[in-house]
Every structure is written in C-alpha cells, then in structure tokens.
Coordinates of N, CA and C in Angstrom, one line a residue:
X1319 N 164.0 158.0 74.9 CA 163.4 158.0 73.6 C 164.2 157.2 72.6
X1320 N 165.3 157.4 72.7 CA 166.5 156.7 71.7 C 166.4 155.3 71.6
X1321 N 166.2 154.4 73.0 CA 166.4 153.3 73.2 C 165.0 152.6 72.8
X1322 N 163.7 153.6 72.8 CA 162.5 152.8 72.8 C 162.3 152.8 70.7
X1323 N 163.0 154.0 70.8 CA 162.6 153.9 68.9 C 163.5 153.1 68.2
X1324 N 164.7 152.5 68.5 CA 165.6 151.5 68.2 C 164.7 149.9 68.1
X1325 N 164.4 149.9 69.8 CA 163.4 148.8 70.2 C 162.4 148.3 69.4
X1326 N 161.5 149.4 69.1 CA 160.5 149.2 68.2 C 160.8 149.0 66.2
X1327 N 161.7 150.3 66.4 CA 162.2 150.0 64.5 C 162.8 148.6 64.3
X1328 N 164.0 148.7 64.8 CA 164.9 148.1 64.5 C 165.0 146.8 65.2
X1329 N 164.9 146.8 66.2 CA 164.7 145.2 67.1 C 163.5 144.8 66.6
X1330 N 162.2 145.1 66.9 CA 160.9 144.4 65.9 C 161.0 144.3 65.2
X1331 N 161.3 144.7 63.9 CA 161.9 144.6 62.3 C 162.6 143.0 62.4
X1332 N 163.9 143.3 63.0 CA 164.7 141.9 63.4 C 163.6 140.7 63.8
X1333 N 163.1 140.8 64.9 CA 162.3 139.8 65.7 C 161.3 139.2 64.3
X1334 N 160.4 139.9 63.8 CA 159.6 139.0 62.9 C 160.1 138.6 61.9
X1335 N 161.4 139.5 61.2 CA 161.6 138.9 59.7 C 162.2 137.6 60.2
X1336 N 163.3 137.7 61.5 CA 163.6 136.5 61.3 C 162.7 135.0 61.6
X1337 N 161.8 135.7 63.1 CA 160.7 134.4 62.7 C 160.2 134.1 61.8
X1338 N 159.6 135.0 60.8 CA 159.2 133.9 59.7 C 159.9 133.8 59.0
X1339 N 161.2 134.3 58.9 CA 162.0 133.9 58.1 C 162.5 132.4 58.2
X1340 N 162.8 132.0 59.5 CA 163.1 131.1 59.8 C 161.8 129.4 59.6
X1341 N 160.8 130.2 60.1 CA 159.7 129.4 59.5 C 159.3 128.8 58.3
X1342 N 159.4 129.8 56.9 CA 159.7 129.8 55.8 C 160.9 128.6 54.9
X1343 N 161.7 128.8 55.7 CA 163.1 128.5 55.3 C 162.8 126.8 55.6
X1344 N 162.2 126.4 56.8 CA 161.8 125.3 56.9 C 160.6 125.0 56.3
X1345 N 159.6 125.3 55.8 CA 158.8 124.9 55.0 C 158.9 125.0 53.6
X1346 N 160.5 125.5 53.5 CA 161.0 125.5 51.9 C 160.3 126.1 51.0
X1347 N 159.7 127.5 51.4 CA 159.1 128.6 51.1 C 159.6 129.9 50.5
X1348 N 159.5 130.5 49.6 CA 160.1 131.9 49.6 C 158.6 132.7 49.4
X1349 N 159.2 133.9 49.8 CA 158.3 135.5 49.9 C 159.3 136.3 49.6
X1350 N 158.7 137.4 49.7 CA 158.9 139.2 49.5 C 158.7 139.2 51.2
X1351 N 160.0 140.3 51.6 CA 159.8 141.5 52.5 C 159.5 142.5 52.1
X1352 N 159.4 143.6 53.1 CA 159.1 144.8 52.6 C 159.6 146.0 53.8
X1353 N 160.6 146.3 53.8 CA 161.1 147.3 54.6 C 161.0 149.0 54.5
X1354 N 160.5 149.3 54.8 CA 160.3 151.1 54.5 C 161.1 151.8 55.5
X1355 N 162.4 152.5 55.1 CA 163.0 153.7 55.8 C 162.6 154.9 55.1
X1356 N 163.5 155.7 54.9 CA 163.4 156.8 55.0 C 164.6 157.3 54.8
X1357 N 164.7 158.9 53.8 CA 165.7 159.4 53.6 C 166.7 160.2 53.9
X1358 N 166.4 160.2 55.5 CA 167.6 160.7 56.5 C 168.9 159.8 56.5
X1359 N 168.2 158.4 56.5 CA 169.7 157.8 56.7 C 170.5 158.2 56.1
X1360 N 170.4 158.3 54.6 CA 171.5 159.1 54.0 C 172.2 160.7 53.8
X1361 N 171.6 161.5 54.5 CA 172.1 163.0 54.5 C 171.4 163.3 56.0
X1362 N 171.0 162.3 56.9 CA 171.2 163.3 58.2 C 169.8 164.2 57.9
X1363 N 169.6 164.7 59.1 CA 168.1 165.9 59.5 C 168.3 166.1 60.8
X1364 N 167.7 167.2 61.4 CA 167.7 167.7 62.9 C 166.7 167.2 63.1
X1365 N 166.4 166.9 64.5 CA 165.3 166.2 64.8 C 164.8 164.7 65.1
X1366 N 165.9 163.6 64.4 CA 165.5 162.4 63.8 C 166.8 162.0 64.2
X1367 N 167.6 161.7 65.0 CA 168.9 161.2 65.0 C 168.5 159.7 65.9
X1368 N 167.4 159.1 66.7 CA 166.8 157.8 67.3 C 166.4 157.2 65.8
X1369 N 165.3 157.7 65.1 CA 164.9 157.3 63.9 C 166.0 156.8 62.6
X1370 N 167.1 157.9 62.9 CA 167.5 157.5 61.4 C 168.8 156.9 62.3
X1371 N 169.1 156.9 63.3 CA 170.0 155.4 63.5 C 169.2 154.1 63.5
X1372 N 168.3 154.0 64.1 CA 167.5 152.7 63.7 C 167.0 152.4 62.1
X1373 N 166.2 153.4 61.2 CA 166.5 153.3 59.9 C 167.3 152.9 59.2
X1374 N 168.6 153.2 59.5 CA 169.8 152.7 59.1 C 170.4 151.4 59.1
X1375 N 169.9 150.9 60.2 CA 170.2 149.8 61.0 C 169.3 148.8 60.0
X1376 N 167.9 149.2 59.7 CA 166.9 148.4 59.6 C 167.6 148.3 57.9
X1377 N 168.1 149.2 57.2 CA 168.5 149.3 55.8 C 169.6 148.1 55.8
X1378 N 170.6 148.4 56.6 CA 171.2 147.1 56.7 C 171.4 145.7 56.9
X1379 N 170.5 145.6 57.6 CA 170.0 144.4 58.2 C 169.5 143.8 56.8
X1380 N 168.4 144.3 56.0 CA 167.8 144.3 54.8 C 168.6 143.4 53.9
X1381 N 169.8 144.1 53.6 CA 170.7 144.1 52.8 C 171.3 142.6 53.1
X1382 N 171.5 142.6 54.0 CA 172.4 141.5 54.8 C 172.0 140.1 55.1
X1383 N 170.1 140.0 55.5 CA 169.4 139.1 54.9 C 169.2 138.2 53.8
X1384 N 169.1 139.9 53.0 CA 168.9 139.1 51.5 C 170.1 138.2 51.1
X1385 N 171.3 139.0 51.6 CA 172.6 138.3 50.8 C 172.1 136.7 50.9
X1386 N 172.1 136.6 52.6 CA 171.9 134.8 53.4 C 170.7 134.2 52.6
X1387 N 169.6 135.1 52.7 CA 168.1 134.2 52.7 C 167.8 133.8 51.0
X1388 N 168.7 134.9 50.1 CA 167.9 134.9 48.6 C 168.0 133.7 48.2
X1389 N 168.8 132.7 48.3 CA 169.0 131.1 48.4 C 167.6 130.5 48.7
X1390 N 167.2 131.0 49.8 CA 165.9 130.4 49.7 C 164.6 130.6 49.0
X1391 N 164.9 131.3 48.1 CA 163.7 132.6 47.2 C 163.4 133.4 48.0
X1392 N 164.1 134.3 48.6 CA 163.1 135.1 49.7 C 163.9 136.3 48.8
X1393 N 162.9 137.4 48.8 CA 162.9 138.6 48.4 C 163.1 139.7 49.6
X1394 N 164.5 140.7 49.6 CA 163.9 141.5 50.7 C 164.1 143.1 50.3
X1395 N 163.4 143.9 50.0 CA 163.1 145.4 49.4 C 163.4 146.1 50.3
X1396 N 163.6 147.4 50.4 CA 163.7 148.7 51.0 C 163.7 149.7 50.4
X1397 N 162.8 150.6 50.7 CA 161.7 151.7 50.4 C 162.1 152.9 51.0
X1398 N 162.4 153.7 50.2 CA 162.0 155.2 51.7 C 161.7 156.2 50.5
X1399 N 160.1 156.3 51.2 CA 159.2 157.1 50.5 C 159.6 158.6 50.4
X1400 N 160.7 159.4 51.2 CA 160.7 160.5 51.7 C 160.1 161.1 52.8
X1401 N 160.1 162.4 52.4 CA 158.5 163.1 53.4 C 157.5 163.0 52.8
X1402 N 156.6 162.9 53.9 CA 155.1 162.7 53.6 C 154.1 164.4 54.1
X1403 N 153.9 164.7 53.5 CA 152.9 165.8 53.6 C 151.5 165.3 54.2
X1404 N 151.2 166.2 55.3 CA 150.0 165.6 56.2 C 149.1 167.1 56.3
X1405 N 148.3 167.1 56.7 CA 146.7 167.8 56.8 C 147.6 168.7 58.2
X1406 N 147.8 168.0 59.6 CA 148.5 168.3 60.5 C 149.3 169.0 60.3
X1407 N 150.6 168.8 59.7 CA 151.7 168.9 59.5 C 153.0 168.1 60.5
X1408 N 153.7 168.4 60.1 CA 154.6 167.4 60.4 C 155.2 167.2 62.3
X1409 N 155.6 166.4 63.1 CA 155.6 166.8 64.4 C 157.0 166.1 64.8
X1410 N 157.7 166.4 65.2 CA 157.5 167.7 66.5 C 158.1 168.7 66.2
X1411 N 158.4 168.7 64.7 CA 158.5 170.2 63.8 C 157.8 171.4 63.2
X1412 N 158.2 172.4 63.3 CA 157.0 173.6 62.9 C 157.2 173.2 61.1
X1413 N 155.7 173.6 60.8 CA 155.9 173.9 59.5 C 156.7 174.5 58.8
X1414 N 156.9 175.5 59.7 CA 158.1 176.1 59.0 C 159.5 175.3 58.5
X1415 N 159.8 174.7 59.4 CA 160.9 173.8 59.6 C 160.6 172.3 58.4
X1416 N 159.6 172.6 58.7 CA 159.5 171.6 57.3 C 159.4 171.8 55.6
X1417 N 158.8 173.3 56.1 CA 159.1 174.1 54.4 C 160.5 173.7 53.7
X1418 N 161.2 174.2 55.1 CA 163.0 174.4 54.9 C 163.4 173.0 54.7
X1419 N 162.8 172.4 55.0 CA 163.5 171.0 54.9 C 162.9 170.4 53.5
X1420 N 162.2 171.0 53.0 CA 161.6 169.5 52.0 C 161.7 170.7 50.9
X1421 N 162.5 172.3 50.9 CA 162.7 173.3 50.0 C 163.3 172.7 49.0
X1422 N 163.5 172.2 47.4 CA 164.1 171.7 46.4 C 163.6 170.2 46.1
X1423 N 163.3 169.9 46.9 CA 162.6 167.9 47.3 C 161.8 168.2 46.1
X1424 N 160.9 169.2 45.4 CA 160.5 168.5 44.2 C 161.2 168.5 43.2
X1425 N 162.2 169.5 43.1 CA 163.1 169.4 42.0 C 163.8 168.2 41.1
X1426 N 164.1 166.9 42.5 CA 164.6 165.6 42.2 C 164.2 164.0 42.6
X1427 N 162.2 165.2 43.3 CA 161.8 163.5 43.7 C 161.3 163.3 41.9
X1428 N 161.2 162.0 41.5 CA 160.7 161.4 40.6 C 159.5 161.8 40.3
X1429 N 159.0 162.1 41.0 CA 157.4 162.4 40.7 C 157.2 163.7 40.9
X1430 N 158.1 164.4 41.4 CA 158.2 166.0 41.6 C 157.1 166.6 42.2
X1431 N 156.7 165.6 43.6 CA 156.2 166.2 44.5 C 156.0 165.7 45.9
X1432 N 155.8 166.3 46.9 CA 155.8 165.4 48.3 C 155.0 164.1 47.8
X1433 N 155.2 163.2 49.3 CA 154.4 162.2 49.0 C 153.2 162.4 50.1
X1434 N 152.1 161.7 49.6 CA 150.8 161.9 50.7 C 150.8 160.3 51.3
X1435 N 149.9 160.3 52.2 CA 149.4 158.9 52.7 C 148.7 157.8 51.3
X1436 N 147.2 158.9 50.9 CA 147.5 158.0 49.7 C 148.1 157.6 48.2
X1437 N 149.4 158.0 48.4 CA 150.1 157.7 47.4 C 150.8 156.5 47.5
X1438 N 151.1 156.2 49.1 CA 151.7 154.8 49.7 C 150.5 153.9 50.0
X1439 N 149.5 154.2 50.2 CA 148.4 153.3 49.8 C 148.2 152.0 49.2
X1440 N 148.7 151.0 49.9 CA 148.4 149.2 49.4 C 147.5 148.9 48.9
X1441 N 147.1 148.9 47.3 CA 145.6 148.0 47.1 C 145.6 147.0 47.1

C-alpha cells in the first residue's frame, strides 16, 4: 500500500507538473499550479503514515519548483483543506476515531468548522 500511494501522490504529482512544466517553459508561458495536501504532514495522525509521507513530499517538491520555475511566471500553491466531513464518514476510520481526531479543529480552523466537498468546490 505504501509504495502504490507514494506512486500515485507523489510520483504523478512530479510526472505532470514537470511535463508541462517543461512544455510551458518552452513556449515562454507561465500558469498557476495547484497542489492540495493535507494537515497531517505537519502533526502526524494514525492511520495515514503512506499519505502523509507522500504529502509531504508533494509540499516539498511545491516549494522547490517554485523557487526554479517562478522565473518563468509560473505560480505554484499548496493547499490543505484539513478534514473533510462526508455523509459516509471517514474510512478506514470509525467515526468515532474521527470525532477524536477533528475534537478542537473548530476552535482554530478559520472558518470554525469541518470542511465539506462543497466548500472545495471549483466554480
């Protein structure tokens, strides 16, 4: 599981920004990226240790880009929405487990409350 959630976060992540980065860069182009982790990287969670090493990775990478590519006008962002509150609930955690985990999260999210799907919603 470890090696396939790396694969897909963090190696795919890599693979396209840089193709079109690279594409870009020769058509003397800039854009915006858009990277979305998540707030384990920074304090750790049970459960998530494939995720939030590739997250991490992906925050880096981010970072590291931008330094090289912003020369070219390229923008590159990174996002972590938090937890997301679902209908389901959360997997492959019990609710319970998720109470405990997101217990004070409204206290100091900005908006003082979970996030939903449509709150991340692209118009």
């Amino acid at each position: 599981a470890f090696k396939t959630v790396v694969d897909i976060v963090l190696l795919g992540s890599a693979y396209v920004t840089l193709e079109f980065g690279k594409r870009l860069i020769e058509a003397e182009q800039g854009c915006s990226f858009l990277s979305i982790t998540t707030t384990y990287t920074q304090c750790g969670s049970a459960y998530v240790v494939p995720s939030a090493s590739a997250k991490a990775g992906l925050e880096i990478m981010t970072r590291s880009i931008a330094s090289e590519w912003g020369k070219y006008g390229m923008r590159f962002n990174c996002i972590a929405p938090g937890p997301i509150e679902t209908k389901e609930g959360p997997s492959p955690i019990s609710k319970e487990t998720f109470r405990v985990f997101t217990n004070g999260f409204h206290d100091f999210a900005p908006i003082q409350t979970l996030n939903t799907f449509s709150i991340l919603q692209i118009t």
